Structures are given as structure tokens and as C-alpha cells.
Amino acid sequence: MTVTVQPKALTNYKARDFRMLIDGNWVKTEDGSTLERVAPGHGVIVSRYQAGTKPDAERAIAAARRAFDDGPWPNMTGAERSNLLLKAADLIAARADELAHLDAIESGKPISQAKAELGGAVDIWRYAAALARDLHGESYNTLGQGTLGVVLREAIGVVSIITPWNFPFLIVSQKLPFALAAGCTTVVKPSELTSGSTLVLGEILAEAGIPSGVVNIVTGTGPEVGAPMTTHPDVDMVSFTGSTGVGRLTMANAAQTLKKVSLELGGKNPQIVFPDANLDEFVDAAVFGAYFNAGECCNAGSRLILHRDIADEVTARIAELSKKVKVGDPLDPSTQVGAIITPLHLEKIAGYVSGARDAGADVALGGEALDLGLGQFMAPTILSGVKPEMAVAREEVFGPVLSVLTFETTDEAIRIANSIDYGLSAGVWSRDFDTCLTIGRRVRAGTIWMNTFMDGASELPFGGYKQSGLGRELGRHAVEDYTETKTLNMHIGARTNWWMPR
Ligand code: NDP
């Protein structure tokens, strides 16, 4: 039996009305139309955002363009930008509880997790602030007496930032401070389902002293607001996190004007487990990897590849621990798995489970939606006997559903791990160093965890191989992603003429 935490009605909560931030002004759409967000864990309207339109996106792009071409931002010193980003980090920390609460009610994630994400986000803003002072190019003093070569790093220009609903504040924080550190100006479009914390961030950045027009935030749907942000000729770069399908469309749109594109897309991440692993630690990591953020996580460890000798025992132990995970009210501090983002998405998850059952997999645990009176929830689910060719083993379910596959040899495990289109992350569990390193080198993914899962740090780059994305976020090169290089080829002294009298 799943342990459930009954959601409490949000009786005293007044839905918040948000406006968009364009050129330093908080504005409504022309016709005043709004989008309402129903809290997935409580079933009531908690936020109203402006239903932005293409002209709103165009106004925001024009403001960002002006702020880049005429404004002080790209010409400030690294130290000046760094100080403003540090101030923003302090203000985010001061409003962390409010931001975490917004993320929890709008996305349905547990409040304890939302608070931890805010802590991580503050650290990222501080890290990006440090990098703002370290951005530098190269010089070449070896090109001959008459030449000095200098390679500058310049801000790329106007950046469109498009984010999904699963980590609303964290994902914008993996992009925006690095773009700002580089001296770029931006237009940000959060998911239409979870725009609240990004809009509060707009207030924070204004208070911190980021000049008008440097950060514009437009709310609305992807096709209406996001699409023009990927095609407009005044945008120099698009930084997108979301599904592989929309990522592909974004790249095609951006290709019309050859914009730089950075894509963080889906994942179907394997955890490969050998018999010599510390199984106590692995069982906990398997449960965490599968159900963290209700499995609505690009990094979810949704594909276990267990050595055949331990598969039955380990699956049984994961099922036992899964039954103890608390599912329910996102605002209850003890909740570990919150609500599913929308009723439609819950249907999609359930469809994957029934499809797997039809294809011959066994439902070892869960498999059903949970009726907790308010909102929509899914029981932690384990599917055993999954074969590599099944859809549930290859596609992103984006729900608390764990697929268990088995292997006999290391080569077979690597073949299964690499047999899909995604390559975001992977885990390997073994006490043998050679085994871990072999998997680490041969599995094609942007991050490989060894005897742990889903750990991260601002210093460590994050991103995907194959159809999990393009480019890397975080790490010391993250700021460079938002720059162009410019070569200064400088001549000193007398130049040798090209034209010679004959
Ligand atoms: P979507 O791709 O549906 O949406 C992502 C963003 O793109 C949203 O803001 C959306 O707007 C916008 N969008 C939709 N259509 C267009 C369009 N035509 N042009 C421009 N923008 C558009 O993803 P979800 O929001 O459903 O998020 C879940 C996905 O995100 C998963 O696949 C997950 O793996 C991925 N993800 C990847 C991460 C990574 O770092 N690799 C991290 C987190 C999530 P709107 O929805 O408001 O209409």
C-alpha cells in the first residue's frame, strides 16, 4: 500500500494576478486576456498570468535589442555585473520561502524539495556572479614581431530563454544569470503552467538594479509567445529546456536566421547495477531516482538495468521501499512525491503503464492513479520484465514509473543503455573501479554517476548527448556559451606591401 498524505484545501489562499515585464514596465496584454493556473495538488486556481501574444513577444525582443545595442549592460565591467548578480542572489535568498511556495502550488512538487531547489538556485546565481569577473579571451604573441593577435569574448546579444514546468525557478537559474554575466540581454518565457516564480524573479532583478530592458518576461503559450522568440531576426541565441519534440522545432525555427541554439531536452536514464554493488545504497538511490519530482524529471533514473543474478531480490527490495514513500499534499513538509502537473499528463503516464502491460511487462507495484480527494496523483509504479524494445523502456514517461530490465554481460548492459535516442545521464553501481570506469567511458551520456545518482553542483557541466540536447549548462564554461569570439589581428610597425612594382 502506498503511504498517502491527504491534501488540505487551500482555503485562505488568494490567487495571485501577474503581469508581464517588458522594458521595465509591468504590463497587461492588449485585450487583458489571462491564463488561469489550477494547482495540481489542490484543484483550485492559484495564479493568473497574462495570455501574451506575438506582439507582446515582439515588444519584449525590441526592448532587449535596445538594451543591448544602446544600453549600459554589455559595456559594464565584469565586476559591476557581478555585484548586481550577487545582490540578486541575496534577494532571491530573502524571498526563497515565497518562491518555493509558488513553485510547489503551481507545479505540485513537495514544498521541502522546492525549498532545496531554491537553495540550489541561489548558489547558481552566486557562481555565475563569480564567473562574470573571469570572462576573458586569449592573446597570441607568437605571430611575428609585427603582429599581436587578441581573441575577445563578447556577449552574443539578445537571448531568448524558454523554460519548462518541472523545475520552474531552478531551470531559469541555470540560464539567466550566465547570460547576464556575459553581458547579454534577454527575453524569458516560462511555462504557461508555472510562470509565477519567474515573474517574481523579475521583481527581484529590478530591485537588484538590473537596468530596464535587460530582462523581459513574457507569459503565454509556446506557439503564441515562444515561437516568435525562436524566429525573430533580432534574437541572436535561443536557450531552450523542454521536450525533444519542441527542441527540434526550436532548432528548425532558429535555423532560418542561423541563431545559436542551446538545448536541454529529454532523458531516459539508465542505472546499471552489478552484483558487487552496495545494494543498500542503490535501493535508496533507485527509489529517489524514480520518484523525485514525481518522475517529472529529465534526469529521472527511470530505466534500471540490473544484473540477472540480483534482479529479483533487488526489485523486491525497491518495491518494499517504494511503498513507504509518502505521496500527496505538496504543501505537507513530510511529502516526498507530489502531484502530477495536469490531468492530461496523468492520462499519458497511465497510458504508458497500460501499454507496457499489453506489451508483456508485469506491474510489480502501483500502476494506478491515486484519488486523494483534491488534485491528481500517481502511485509509485514498478514495471518488471521490461524488454529494451518496449516503448516504456525507450520513451520518456515523465511520471513515477520505473522500468526494470536485466543483463548478463557488461557489453550487453552497455548495448541496452546506448540503444535509445536519449543520452542525458546514466548511473553505474559497482565496488569495482574498472567496471565503473568502463561504463563511464562507454555509455553515451552527458553525466555518469558512479555509486550515486542525481547529485549535482554549480561547478559541474550538465547537458545531453544524442537527442537529449546540444551544449552544456553550469560549470565554468557556461558563461562562454552566451558569447561570440572576435579576433583582433593587430599590426605593429611597418607593414609589408602586397603590391610590388615589377
Ligand atoms: P515542452 O517542450 O512542451 O515546453 C517547454 C517550453 O517550450 C514551454 O515554455 C513551452 O510553452 C514552450 N513551447 C511549446 N511550444 C513551443 C513552440 N512552438 N515554440 C517555442 N516554445 C514552445 O516541455 P514541457 O514544458 O512539457 O517540459 C517537459 C520536458 O522538458 C520533458 O521532455 C523534459 O525532459 C524536458 N526537460 C529537460 C531538462 C534538461 O535539462 N535536459 C530539464 C527539465 C525538463 P508552453 O508549455 O507554456 O506552451
Coordinates of C-alpha atoms and ligand atoms in Angstrom, one line a residue, residues 162-167 171 189-192 220-223 226-227 230 240-244 246 249-250 264-267 298 396 398 424 462 468, ligand 1:
I162 CA 12.4 29.3 -22.8
T163 CA 11.8 27.0 -19.8
P164 CA 9.5 24.1 -18.9
W165 CA 7.2 23.5 -15.9
N166 CA 9.1 20.8 -13.9
F167 CA 11.7 23.0 -12.2
I171 CA 15.9 26.0 -14.7
K189 CA 9.2 32.7 -21.4
P190 CA 8.4 30.5 -18.6
S191 CA 6.0 27.6 -19.0
E192 CA 2.3 28.7 -19.1
G220 CA 1.7 32.8 -22.7
T221 CA 1.7 29.7 -24.7
G222 CA 4.6 28.2 -26.7
P223 CA 3.1 28.6 -30.1
G226 CA 7.7 31.0 -27.7
A227 CA 7.7 30.6 -31.4
T230 CA 12.8 31.4 -31.8
F240 CA 15.7 26.2 -24.5
T241 CA 14.8 23.5 -22.0
G242 CA 11.9 21.2 -22.7
S243 CA 10.8 18.2 -24.7
T244 CA 12.9 16.8 -27.6
V246 CA 9.7 21.2 -29.2
L249 CA 11.2 22.6 -33.7
T250 CA 13.1 25.4 -32.0
E264 CA 18.4 20.8 -22.8
L265 CA 15.9 18.1 -23.7
G266 CA 14.5 14.8 -22.5
G267 CA 16.2 11.8 -21.0
C298 CA 14.6 14.8 -17.4
E396 CA 10.2 9.5 -21.6
F398 CA 7.8 11.7 -17.1
L424 CA 21.3 12.8 -20.8
F462 CA 25.1 19.5 -17.4
S468 CA 19.0 14.9 -25.2
Ligands
NDP1 P1 7.7 21.5 -23.7 O1 8.7 21.2 -24.8 O2 6.3 21.2 -24.1 O3 7.7 23.0 -23.3 C1 8.9 23.7 -22.9 C2 8.7 25.2 -23.2 O4 8.6 25.4 -24.6 C3 7.5 25.7 -22.6 O5 7.7 27.0 -22.1 C4 6.5 25.7 -23.8 O6 5.5 26.6 -23.7 C5 7.5 26.1 -24.9 N1 7.0 25.9 -26.2 C6 6.0 25.0 -26.6 N2 5.8 25.1 -27.9 C7 6.7 26.0 -28.4 C8 7.0 26.5 -29.7 N3 6.3 26.1 -30.8 N4 8.0 27.4 -29.8 C9 8.7 27.8 -28.7 N5 8.4 27.4 -27.5 C10 7.4 26.5 -27.3 O7 8.2 20.8 -22.4 P2 7.4 20.7 -21.0 O8 7.2 22.1 -20.5 O9 6.3 19.7 -21.2 O10 8.6 20.1 -20.1 C11 8.9 18.8 -20.0 C12 10.1 18.4 -20.9 O11 11.2 19.2 -20.6 C13 10.5 17.0 -20.8 O12 10.6 16.4 -22.0 C14 11.8 17.1 -20.1 O13 12.7 16.0 -20.3 C15 12.4 18.3 -20.5 N6 13.3 18.8 -19.5 C16 14.7 18.8 -19.8 C17 15.6 19.2 -18.9 C18 17.1 19.1 -19.3 O14 17.8 19.9 -18.7 N7 17.5 18.3 -20.2 C19 15.2 19.6 -17.6 C20 13.8 19.7 -17.4 C21 12.9 19.3 -18.4 P3 4.0 26.2 -23.0 O15 4.2 24.9 -22.5 O16 3.9 27.3 -22.0 O17 3.0 26.3 -24.1

